[in-house]
CSV table of C-alpha atoms (C1' of nucleotides) in Angstrom, one decimal:
chain,number,residue,atom,x,y,z
A,21,UNK,CA,0.0,0.0,0.0
A,22,UNK,CA,1.1,3.5,-0.8
A,23,UNK,CA,2.7,5.1,2.2
A,24,UNK,CA,1.5,8.6,2.7
A,25,UNK,CA,4.6,10.5,3.4
A,26,UNK,CA,3.9,13.8,5.1
A,27,UNK,CA,5.3,16.6,3.0
A,28,UNK,CA,3.7,19.8,4.2
A,29,UNK,CA,5.6,21.8,1.7
A,30,UNK,CA,3.9,20.3,-1.3
A,31,UNK,CA,0.3,20.9,-0.6
A,32,UNK,CA,-0.6,20.9,-4.2
A,33,UNK,CA,0.3,17.2,-4.4
A,34,UNK,CA,-1.6,16.3,-1.3
A,35,UNK,CA,-2.8,12.8,-1.8
A,36,UNK,CA,-6.5,12.3,-2.1
A,37,UNK,CA,-8.5,11.8,1.1
A,38,UNK,CA,-12.2,11.6,1.7
A,39,UNK,CA,-11.6,14.4,4.2
A,40,UNK,CA,-11.3,17.8,2.7
A,41,UNK,CA,-9.7,20.7,4.4
A,42,UNK,CA,-11.4,24.1,3.9
A,43,UNK,CA,-10.0,27.5,4.7
A,44,UNK,CA,-11.0,31.1,4.5
A,45,UNK,CA,-14.4,30.3,5.7
A,46,UNK,CA,-16.7,33.0,6.9
A,47,UNK,CA,-16.9,33.5,10.6
A,48,UNK,CA,-19.0,31.0,12.5
A,49,UNK,CA,-19.6,28.8,9.5
A,50,UNK,CA,-22.0,26.1,10.5
A,51,UNK,CA,-22.1,22.4,10.0
A,52,UNK,CA,-25.2,22.9,7.9
A,53,UNK,CA,-23.4,25.2,5.5
A,54,UNK,CA,-20.6,22.7,5.1
A,55,UNK,CA,-23.0,20.0,4.3
A,56,UNK,CA,-24.7,22.2,1.8
A,57,UNK,CA,-21.4,22.8,0.2
A,58,UNK,CA,-20.5,19.2,-0.1
A,59,UNK,CA,-23.8,17.6,-0.7
A,60,UNK,CA,-23.7,18.0,-4.6
A,61,UNK,CA,-20.7,15.8,-4.7
A,62,UNK,CA,-21.7,13.0,-2.3
A,63,UNK,CA,-22.7,12.2,1.2
A,64,UNK,CA,-21.1,14.2,3.9
A,65,UNK,CA,-20.7,12.0,6.8
A,66,UNK,CA,-18.9,14.3,9.2
A,67,UNK,CA,-17.7,17.8,9.5
A,68,UNK,CA,-15.7,19.9,11.8
A,69,UNK,CA,-16.0,23.6,11.8
A,70,UNK,CA,-14.4,26.5,13.5
A,71,UNK,CA,-11.0,25.0,13.3
A,72,UNK,CA,-7.7,26.8,13.6
A,73,UNK,CA,-6.6,29.8,15.5
A,74,UNK,CA,-9.0,32.0,13.5
A,75,UNK,CA,-11.7,29.4,13.5
A,76,UNK,CA,-12.1,29.9,9.9
A,77,UNK,CA,-11.1,26.5,8.7
A,78,UNK,CA,-13.1,23.3,8.6
A,79,UNK,CA,-13.1,19.7,7.5
A,80,UNK,CA,-15.7,17.8,5.4
A,81,UNK,CA,-15.6,14.1,5.4
A,82,UNK,CA,-17.4,12.2,2.5
A,83,UNK,CA,-18.6,8.8,2.7
A,84,UNK,CA,-16.5,7.9,-0.3
A,85,UNK,CA,-13.1,9.0,-1.6
A,86,UNK,CA,-14.5,9.5,-5.1
A,87,UNK,CA,-16.9,12.0,-3.8
A,88,UNK,CA,-14.1,14.0,-2.3
A,89,UNK,CA,-12.2,13.7,-5.5
A,90,UNK,CA,-15.3,14.9,-7.4
A,91,UNK,CA,-15.6,18.0,-5.3
A,92,UNK,CA,-11.9,18.9,-5.6
A,93,UNK,CA,-11.9,18.2,-9.3
A,94,UNK,CA,-15.0,20.2,-9.9
A,95,UNK,CA,-13.7,23.3,-8.2
A,96,UNK,CA,-10.2,22.9,-9.7
A,97,UNK,CA,-11.7,23.5,-13.1
A,98,UNK,CA,-14.6,25.7,-12.2
A,99,UNK,CA,-14.7,29.3,-13.0
A,100,UNK,CA,-16.7,29.8,-9.8
A,101,UNK,CA,-14.9,29.1,-6.6
A,102,UNK,CA,-16.5,27.3,-3.8
A,103,UNK,CA,-18.3,29.8,-1.7
A,104,UNK,CA,-20.0,29.9,1.7
A,105,UNK,CA,-22.1,33.0,2.2
A,106,UNK,CA,-20.5,34.5,-0.8
A,107,UNK,CA,-17.1,34.1,0.5
A,108,UNK,CA,-14.6,32.1,-1.4
A,109,UNK,CA,-13.4,29.1,0.4
A,110,UNK,CA,-10.3,27.1,-0.5
A,111,UNK,CA,-10.4,23.4,-0.6
A,112,UNK,CA,-7.8,20.7,-0.6
A,113,UNK,CA,-7.5,17.2,0.5
A,114,UNK,CA,-6.8,16.9,4.1
A,115,UNK,CA,-3.7,15.2,5.3
A,116,UNK,CA,-5.9,13.1,7.4
A,117,UNK,CA,-8.1,10.3,6.4
A,118,UNK,CA,-10.9,10.9,8.7
A,119,UNK,CA,-12.4,13.5,10.9
A,120,UNK,CA,-11.8,12.5,14.5
A,121,UNK,CA,-14.3,13.0,17.1
A,122,UNK,CA,-16.4,15.8,15.7
A,123,UNK,CA,-19.2,15.4,18.1
A,124,UNK,CA,-17.4,15.7,21.4
A,125,UNK,CA,-18.9,16.6,24.6
A,126,UNK,CA,-18.0,20.2,23.9
A,127,UNK,CA,-20.3,20.1,20.9
A,128,UNK,CA,-23.3,18.5,22.6
A,129,UNK,CA,-25.8,21.2,23.3
A,130,UNK,CA,-26.5,21.7,26.9
A,131,UNK,CA,-27.9,24.4,29.2
A,132,UNK,CA,-24.5,25.4,30.5
A,133,UNK,CA,-21.9,27.2,28.4
A,134,UNK,CA,-18.2,27.3,28.9
A,135,UNK,CA,-17.1,30.7,28.1
A,136,UNK,CA,-13.5,31.7,27.7
A,137,UNK,CA,-12.9,35.4,27.9
A,138,UNK,CA,-9.9,36.3,25.7
A,139,UNK,CA,-8.0,39.5,25.8
A,140,UNK,CA,-5.3,41.3,27.6
A,141,UNK,CA,-7.7,42.5,30.2
A,142,UNK,CA,-10.0,39.5,30.3
A,143,UNK,CA,-9.6,39.2,34.1
A,144,UNK,CA,-11.0,42.6,34.5
A,145,UNK,CA,-14.3,41.6,33.1
A,146,UNK,CA,-16.6,41.4,36.0
A,147,UNK,CA,-19.1,38.7,36.6
A,148,UNK,CA,-21.7,41.4,36.4
A,149,UNK,CA,-20.8,42.3,32.9
A,150,UNK,CA,-20.9,38.6,31.9
A,151,UNK,CA,-24.3,38.4,33.5
A,152,UNK,CA,-25.5,41.4,31.6
A,153,UNK,CA,-24.2,40.0,28.3
A,154,UNK,CA,-25.8,36.6,28.7
A,155,UNK,CA,-29.0,37.8,30.2
A,156,UNK,CA,-29.9,39.2,26.8
A,157,UNK,CA,-30.8,35.6,25.8
A,158,UNK,CA,-32.7,34.5,28.8
A,159,UNK,CA,-32.7,34.1,32.5
A,160,UNK,CA,-29.2,33.3,33.7
A,161,UNK,CA,-29.4,30.9,36.6
A,162,UNK,CA,-25.8,30.8,37.7
A,163,UNK,CA,-22.4,31.9,36.8
A,164,UNK,CA,-19.1,30.7,38.0
A,165,UNK,CA,-15.7,32.1,36.9
A,166,UNK,CA,-12.3,30.6,37.3
A,167,UNK,CA,-8.8,30.8,35.9
A,168,UNK,CA,-7.4,28.0,33.9
A,169,UNK,CA,-4.5,27.6,31.6
A,170,UNK,CA,-6.9,28.5,28.9
A,171,UNK,CA,-7.3,31.8,30.6
A,172,UNK,CA,-10.2,33.4,32.3
A,173,UNK,CA,-13.3,31.3,31.9
A,174,UNK,CA,-16.8,31.2,33.1
A,175,UNK,CA,-19.6,28.7,33.2
A,176,UNK,CA,-23.0,30.2,32.4
A,177,UNK,CA,-26.1,28.3,33.2
A,178,UNK,CA,-29.3,28.8,31.5
A,179,UNK,CA,-32.7,27.1,31.9
A,180,UNK,CA,-32.3,25.0,28.9
A,181,UNK,CA,-30.1,24.1,26.0
A,182,UNK,CA,-32.2,26.1,23.5
A,183,UNK,CA,-31.5,29.3,25.4
A,184,UNK,CA,-27.9,28.4,25.8
A,185,UNK,CA,-27.6,27.7,22.2
A,186,UNK,CA,-29.1,31.0,21.1
A,187,UNK,CA,-26.6,32.7,23.4
A,188,UNK,CA,-23.8,30.7,22.1
A,189,UNK,CA,-24.7,31.3,18.5
A,190,UNK,CA,-24.9,35.0,19.0
A,191,UNK,CA,-21.9,35.5,21.2
A,192,UNK,CA,-19.3,33.0,20.3
A,193,UNK,CA,-16.4,34.7,18.7
A,194,UNK,CA,-17.9,38.1,19.5
A,195,UNK,CA,-16.4,40.8,21.7
A,196,UNK,CA,-18.0,42.1,24.8
A,197,UNK,CA,-19.6,45.4,23.7
A,198,UNK,CA,-17.3,48.3,24.3
A,199,UNK,CA,-20.0,50.2,26.2
A,200,UNK,CA,-20.1,47.5,28.9
A,201,UNK,CA,-16.4,47.9,29.6
A,202,UNK,CA,-14.3,50.7,30.7
A,203,UNK,CA,-12.7,52.3,27.7
A,204,UNK,CA,-9.3,51.4,29.0
A,205,UNK,CA,-10.0,47.7,28.9
A,206,UNK,CA,-8.7,46.0,25.9
A,207,UNK,CA,-11.3,44.2,23.7
A,208,UNK,CA,-12.5,40.9,25.2
A,209,UNK,CA,-13.5,38.2,22.9
A,210,UNK,CA,-15.8,35.4,24.0
A,211,UNK,CA,-15.2,31.8,22.9
A,212,UNK,CA,-18.0,29.6,23.8
A,213,UNK,CA,-18.5,25.9,23.9
A,214,UNK,CA,-21.1,23.8,25.7
A,215,UNK,CA,-20.2,22.5,29.1
A,216,UNK,CA,-21.0,19.0,30.2
A,217,UNK,CA,-22.4,20.5,33.4
A,218,UNK,CA,-26.2,20.8,33.8
A,219,UNK,CA,-26.4,22.4,37.2
A,220,UNK,CA,-23.6,24.4,38.7
A,221,UNK,CA,-22.9,24.2,42.3
A,222,UNK,CA,-22.7,27.7,43.7
A,223,UNK,CA,-22.3,27.8,47.4
A,224,UNK,CA,-21.7,31.5,47.9
A,225,UNK,CA,-22.4,34.7,46.2
A,226,UNK,CA,-19.0,36.0,45.5
A,227,UNK,CA,-17.0,37.9,42.9
A,228,UNK,CA,-16.3,34.5,41.4
A,229,UNK,CA,-19.7,32.9,41.4
A,230,UNK,CA,-23.3,33.8,41.5
A,231,UNK,CA,-26.6,32.0,41.9
A,232,UNK,CA,-29.3,34.3,40.5
A,233,UNK,CA,-32.0,31.8,41.5
A,234,UNK,CA,-31.1,32.2,45.1
A,235,UNK,CA,-30.2,35.8,46.0
A,236,UNK,CA,-30.2,35.0,49.6
A,237,UNK,CA,-27.3,32.6,49.4
A,238,UNK,CA,-24.7,33.5,51.9
A,239,UNK,CA,-21.9,35.8,50.7
A,240,UNK,CA,-18.6,34.1,50.4
A,241,UNK,CA,-16.6,34.2,53.6
A,242,UNK,CA,-13.6,35.0,51.6
A,243,UNK,CA,-15.2,38.0,50.3
A,244,UNK,CA,-15.8,39.5,53.7
A,245,UNK,CA,-12.4,40.1,55.0
A,246,UNK,CA,-11.9,42.8,57.5
A,247,UNK,CA,-13.7,46.0,56.9
A,248,UNK,CA,-14.6,45.3,53.4
A,249,UNK,CA,-18.2,44.9,52.7
A,250,UNK,CA,-20.4,43.8,49.9
A,251,UNK,CA,-23.3,45.7,48.5
A,252,UNK,CA,-25.3,42.8,47.4
A,253,UNK,CA,-27.5,43.6,44.5
A,254,UNK,CA,-30.0,41.2,43.3
A,255,UNK,CA,-29.7,42.6,39.8
A,256,UNK,CA,-26.1,41.6,39.8
A,257,UNK,CA,-24.7,45.0,40.3
A,258,UNK,CA,-21.7,45.7,42.5
A,259,UNK,CA,-20.9,42.5,44.0
A,260,UNK,CA,-17.2,42.9,43.9
A,261,UNK,CA,-15.5,42.5,47.2
A,262,UNK,CA,-15.0,46.1,48.0
A,263,UNK,CA,-12.1,47.3,49.9
A,264,UNK,CA,-10.7,50.4,51.4
A,265,UNK,CA,-7.5,49.7,49.4
A,266,UNK,CA,-7.5,50.2,45.7
A,267,UNK,CA,-5.1,48.5,43.3
A,268,UNK,CA,-4.3,50.8,40.5
A,269,UNK,CA,-2.5,49.8,37.4
A,270,UNK,CA,-1.5,52.4,34.9
A,271,UNK,CA,-1.7,51.8,31.2
A,272,UNK,CA,0.1,53.7,28.5
A,273,UNK,CA,2.4,55.4,31.0
A,274,UNK,CA,4.0,57.9,28.7
A,275,UNK,CA,4.5,60.3,31.5
A,276,UNK,CA,6.0,59.5,34.8
A,277,UNK,CA,3.4,58.9,37.5
A,278,UNK,CA,4.9,59.6,40.9
A,279,UNK,CA,3.7,59.0,44.3
A,280,UNK,CA,2.8,62.6,44.5
A,281,UNK,CA,0.7,62.5,41.4
A,282,UNK,CA,-1.2,59.5,42.7
A,283,UNK,CA,-1.6,61.1,46.1
A,284,UNK,CA,-3.0,64.2,44.5
A,285,UNK,CA,-5.4,62.3,42.2
A,286,UNK,CA,-6.7,60.0,44.9
A,287,UNK,CA,-6.9,62.6,47.6
A,288,UNK,CA,-9.7,64.2,45.7
A,289,UNK,CA,-12.0,61.7,47.2
A,290,UNK,CA,-10.8,61.6,50.7
A,291,UNK,CA,-7.8,61.2,52.8
A,292,UNK,CA,-5.2,58.9,51.4
A,293,UNK,CA,-3.6,57.0,54.2
A,294,UNK,CA,-0.9,55.0,52.4
A,295,UNK,CA,0.4,54.5,48.9
A,296,UNK,CA,2.7,51.8,47.8
A,297,UNK,CA,4.0,51.6,44.2
A,298,UNK,CA,5.6,48.7,42.6
A,299,UNK,CA,6.4,47.2,39.2
A,300,UNK,CA,4.4,44.4,37.9
A,301,UNK,CA,4.3,42.8,34.5
A,302,UNK,CA,6.5,45.4,33.1
A,303,UNK,CA,4.1,48.1,34.2
A,304,UNK,CA,3.5,50.1,37.3
A,305,UNK,CA,0.9,49.4,39.9
A,306,UNK,CA,0.1,51.1,43.1
A,307,UNK,CA,-2.0,50.3,46.2
A,308,UNK,CA,-3.9,53.2,47.5
A,309,UNK,CA,-5.3,53.0,51.0
A,310,UNK,CA,-8.3,55.0,52.2
A,311,UNK,CA,-9.6,54.9,55.7
A,312,UNK,CA,-12.9,53.4,54.6
A,313,UNK,CA,-14.4,51.4,51.9
A,314,UNK,CA,-16.9,54.0,50.9
A,315,UNK,CA,-14.2,56.5,49.9
A,316,UNK,CA,-12.5,53.8,47.9
A,317,UNK,CA,-15.7,53.0,46.2
A,318,UNK,CA,-16.3,56.6,45.2
A,319,UNK,CA,-12.7,57.0,44.0
A,320,UNK,CA,-12.8,53.8,42.0
A,321,UNK,CA,-16.0,54.6,40.3
A,322,UNK,CA,-14.9,58.0,39.5
A,323,UNK,CA,-11.4,57.2,38.3
A,324,UNK,CA,-11.7,53.8,36.7
A,325,UNK,CA,-10.7,54.0,33.1
A,326,UNK,CA,-9.7,57.6,33.2
A,327,UNK,CA,-6.5,59.1,32.3
A,328,UNK,CA,-4.3,61.1,34.5
A,329,UNK,CA,-3.1,63.0,31.5
A,330,UNK,CA,-5.0,64.1,28.5
A,331,UNK,CA,-4.5,62.2,25.3
A,332,UNK,CA,-5.1,58.8,26.7
A,333,UNK,CA,-1.9,58.8,28.7
A,334,UNK,CA,-1.6,57.0,32.0
A,335,UNK,CA,-5.0,55.4,32.1
A,336,UNK,CA,-6.0,54.1,35.4
A,337,UNK,CA,-7.4,50.6,36.0
A,338,UNK,CA,-8.7,50.2,39.4
A,339,UNK,CA,-9.7,47.2,41.3
A,340,UNK,CA,-10.2,46.4,44.9
A,341,UNK,CA,-7.2,45.0,46.7
A,342,UNK,CA,-7.5,42.3,49.2
A,343,UNK,CA,-5.4,44.3,51.5
A,344,UNK,CA,-7.0,46.4,54.1
A,345,UNK,CA,-4.0,47.9,55.7
A,346,UNK,CA,-0.8,48.3,53.9
A,347,UNK,CA,2.5,47.8,55.6
A,348,UNK,CA,4.7,50.7,54.6
A,349,UNK,CA,8.2,50.0,55.9
A,350,UNK,CA,9.9,53.1,54.7
A,351,UNK,CA,8.7,56.3,53.2
A,352,UNK,CA,10.4,56.9,49.9
A,353,UNK,CA,9.5,57.8,46.4
A,354,UNK,CA,7.7,54.5,46.0
A,355,UNK,CA,5.8,54.2,49.2
A,356,UNK,CA,4.4,56.4,51.8
A,357,UNK,CA,2.5,56.3,55.0
A,358,UNK,CA,0.7,59.6,55.3
A,359,UNK,CA,-0.7,58.7,58.6
A,360,UNK,CA,2.5,58.9,60.5
A,361,UNK,CA,4.5,62.1,60.7
A,362,UNK,CA,7.6,61.7,58.7
A,363,UNK,CA,10.6,63.4,60.2
A,364,UNK,CA,12.0,63.7,56.7
A,365,UNK,CA,9.0,65.8,55.7
A,366,UNK,CA,9.0,69.5,56.4
A,367,UNK,CA,5.2,69.4,56.8
A,368,UNK,CA,3.6,66.7,58.7
A,369,UNK,CA,0.0,67.0,57.7
A,370,UNK,CA,-2.3,66.6,60.6
A,371,UNK,CA,-5.3,68.3,59.0
A,372,UNK,CA,-5.2,68.5,55.4
A,373,UNK,CA,-5.3,65.4,53.3
A,374,UNK,CA,-5.2,67.5,50.3
A,375,UNK,CA,-2.0,69.0,51.4
A,376,UNK,CA,0.9,68.0,49.3
A,377,UNK,CA,3.5,66.3,51.4
A,378,UNK,CA,5.8,66.9,48.6
A,379,UNK,CA,8.0,69.6,49.9
A,380,UNK,CA,10.9,67.4,50.1
A,381,UNK,CA,10.1,65.4,47.1
A,382,UNK,CA,12.2,67.5,44.9
A,383,UNK,CA,13.5,65.0,42.3
A,384,UNK,CA,10.3,63.2,41.6
A,385,UNK,CA,8.1,66.2,41.5
A,386,UNK,CA,10.5,68.1,39.4
A,387,UNK,CA,10.0,65.8,36.6
A,388,UNK,CA,6.8,67.6,36.0
A,389,UNK,CA,7.9,70.5,34.2
A,390,UNK,CA,5.8,72.3,31.7
A,391,UNK,CA,7.1,70.4,28.8
A,392,UNK,CA,5.7,67.2,30.1
A,393,UNK,CA,2.2,68.3,30.6
A,394,UNK,CA,0.6,67.2,27.6
A,395,UNK,CA,1.5,66.0,24.3
A,396,UNK,CA,2.7,69.3,22.9
A,397,UNK,CA,-0.1,71.4,24.3
A,398,UNK,CA,0.7,73.3,27.3
A,399,UNK,CA,-2.9,72.8,28.1
A,400,UNK,CA,-4.1,71.5,31.4
A,401,UNK,CA,-6.0,68.5,30.7
A,402,UNK,CA,-9.1,67.3,32.2
A,403,UNK,CA,-10.2,63.9,31.2
A,404,UNK,CA,-12.2,65.3,28.5
A,405,UNK,CA,-15.0,62.9,27.8
A,406,UNK,CA,-13.5,60.7,30.3
A,407,UNK,CA,-15.4,57.7,29.0
A,408,UNK,CA,-15.4,57.7,25.3
A,409,UNK,CA,-16.4,54.1,25.4
A,410,UNK,CA,-19.4,54.7,27.6
A,411,UNK,CA,-22.5,56.6,27.4
A,412,UNK,CA,-22.4,56.4,23.7
A,413,UNK,CA,-26.1,56.6,23.6
A,414,UNK,CA,-26.6,52.9,23.4
A,415,UNK,CA,-30.1,52.2,24.3
A,416,UNK,CA,-31.0,49.8,26.9
A,417,UNK,CA,-27.6,49.8,28.5
A,418,UNK,CA,-27.5,50.7,32.1
A,419,UNK,CA,-25.4,53.8,32.4
A,420,UNK,CA,-23.9,53.1,35.6
A,421,UNK,CA,-22.0,55.5,37.8
A,422,UNK,CA,-18.7,56.0,36.1
A,423,UNK,CA,-20.2,57.9,33.3
A,424,UNK,CA,-22.1,60.3,35.3
A,425,UNK,CA,-19.3,62.5,36.3
A,426,UNK,CA,-21.5,65.6,36.3
A,427,UNK,CA,-23.1,64.8,39.6
A,428,UNK,CA,-20.1,63.0,40.8
A,429,UNK,CA,-17.4,65.5,41.2
A,430,UNK,CA,-13.9,64.4,41.4
A,431,UNK,CA,-13.3,66.9,44.0
A,432,UNK,CA,-15.9,67.0,46.7
A,433,UNK,CA,-16.4,70.5,47.8
A,434,UNK,CA,-16.3,69.3,51.3
A,435,UNK,CA,-12.6,68.5,51.0
A,436,UNK,CA,-11.1,71.9,50.8
A,437,UNK,CA,-7.6,72.1,49.9
A,438,UNK,CA,-7.7,69.2,47.7
A,439,UNK,CA,-6.1,69.9,44.4
A,440,UNK,CA,-6.3,73.6,44.8
A,441,UNK,CA,-3.0,73.9,43.3
A,442,UNK,CA,-2.8,77.4,42.0
A,443,UNK,CA,-1.5,79.4,44.8
A,444,UNK,CA,-2.5,76.8,47.3
A,445,UNK,CA,0.9,75.8,48.2
A,446,UNK,CA,2.5,79.1,48.7
A,447,UNK,CA,5.4,78.9,46.4
A,448,UNK,CA,6.0,75.3,46.1
A,449,UNK,CA,6.5,74.9,42.5
A,450,UNK,CA,6.8,71.2,42.4
A,451,UNK,CA,3.4,70.6,43.8
A,452,UNK,CA,1.8,73.2,41.7
A,453,UNK,CA,3.3,71.8,38.7
A,454,UNK,CA,2.4,68.3,39.3
A,455,UNK,CA,-0.4,66.8,37.4
A,456,UNK,CA,-2.4,68.5,34.9
A,457,UNK,CA,-5.1,66.4,36.3
A,458,UNK,CA,-8.3,68.2,37.0
A,459,UNK,CA,-11.6,67.3,38.2
A,460,UNK,CA,-13.9,66.9,35.3
A,461,UNK,CA,-16.0,70.0,35.4
A,462,UNK,CA,-18.4,69.7,32.6
B,7,DA,C1',-5.5,31.4,3.0
B,8,DG,C1',-2.6,26.4,4.8
B,9,DC,C1',-4.8,20.8,9.0
B,10,DA,C1',-8.4,19.6,14.4
B,11,DC,C1',-6.2,18.3,21.0
B,12,DA,C1',-11.0,15.8,22.2
DNA sequence: AGCACA
């Protein structure tokens, strides 16, 4: 018998197989479409679609080799290429002799979907956003999320396979709508298969899992650490484990973000007790500690996704830290405990949080000279349209807090001193020249 | 537009 030597280079001389390999298929090509395509040439006994990294390849297996040959021969000499939905698809014999395992468990329709959230910021997609996305197709019973090697995944349970299928068909391969995400979050694509589960076991309401059929389920003990508290919403809003400590990561950091800049920005919402900065994943992150959760919540909602500098520079991503009290060992340009008087500081600040403890912070603060303000414009920047991705007038989408900056001033009037830079620091240029960050005044 | 990981 003729040995089939594998020679990937010479695809044109691929030996015949009753399995055909198709590529350049339109997105989400269905098995039905593949059958339609192959049917004129013979009996399609198996298919496999959504193959390859782009999921635009597929296999068709004919009952008989001659049928596959007929199809290849036909299109080899046809003036019309093979098409699916008007898109040219390219055919060749597969280098395999049969389709293995097309109908796996992952393809058996069920009421539970396995959702993989892909994207740089997949982990930032909240369970609430997922709930919102999937609720469009029917009542979502439960959601669990977890991290696997495959990335950030979720199991989404519907009442029945039909609902799950409609959600899968509509959402698989699609991105989470921009307006549901902070503008700073990179696009997140959903890859969906069926799960073999039929009923998820959700023991607690937490930021990792929800049971929407039982809103009175206890809140996860792990989510109630220390002073953090959960505002449990039945509608699936705001169930993150809030904390008085925020984790800030800064994206697109074209301009240096110093401790003082962070202090100023975050002081707009209340007293900042401690800040710790560190490098992570090639970027910079910081932990910002407020005395209470409420202040942190306000700050997070106001600042999330916003840029410290105009032009999309230094975008803030905020999440709640699991810390409740930072341990600041030493006050330096990376970490600071503002609650203890620092002998190195000319001005201990008993009263004013908004006070800039920067008098001695020469080097860092001095990086902020006029030329670094904005990209070429000496203009102070406010996060103009802080949320380009939100509030785009999309109907039916809950416009939650972050968008409504109008009634949500960055700088509460009740905190005098905060960010009153001009003249406020009596001839302390560094502070005054710090961040071109401004409350969004509208 | 170029071969599947259940």
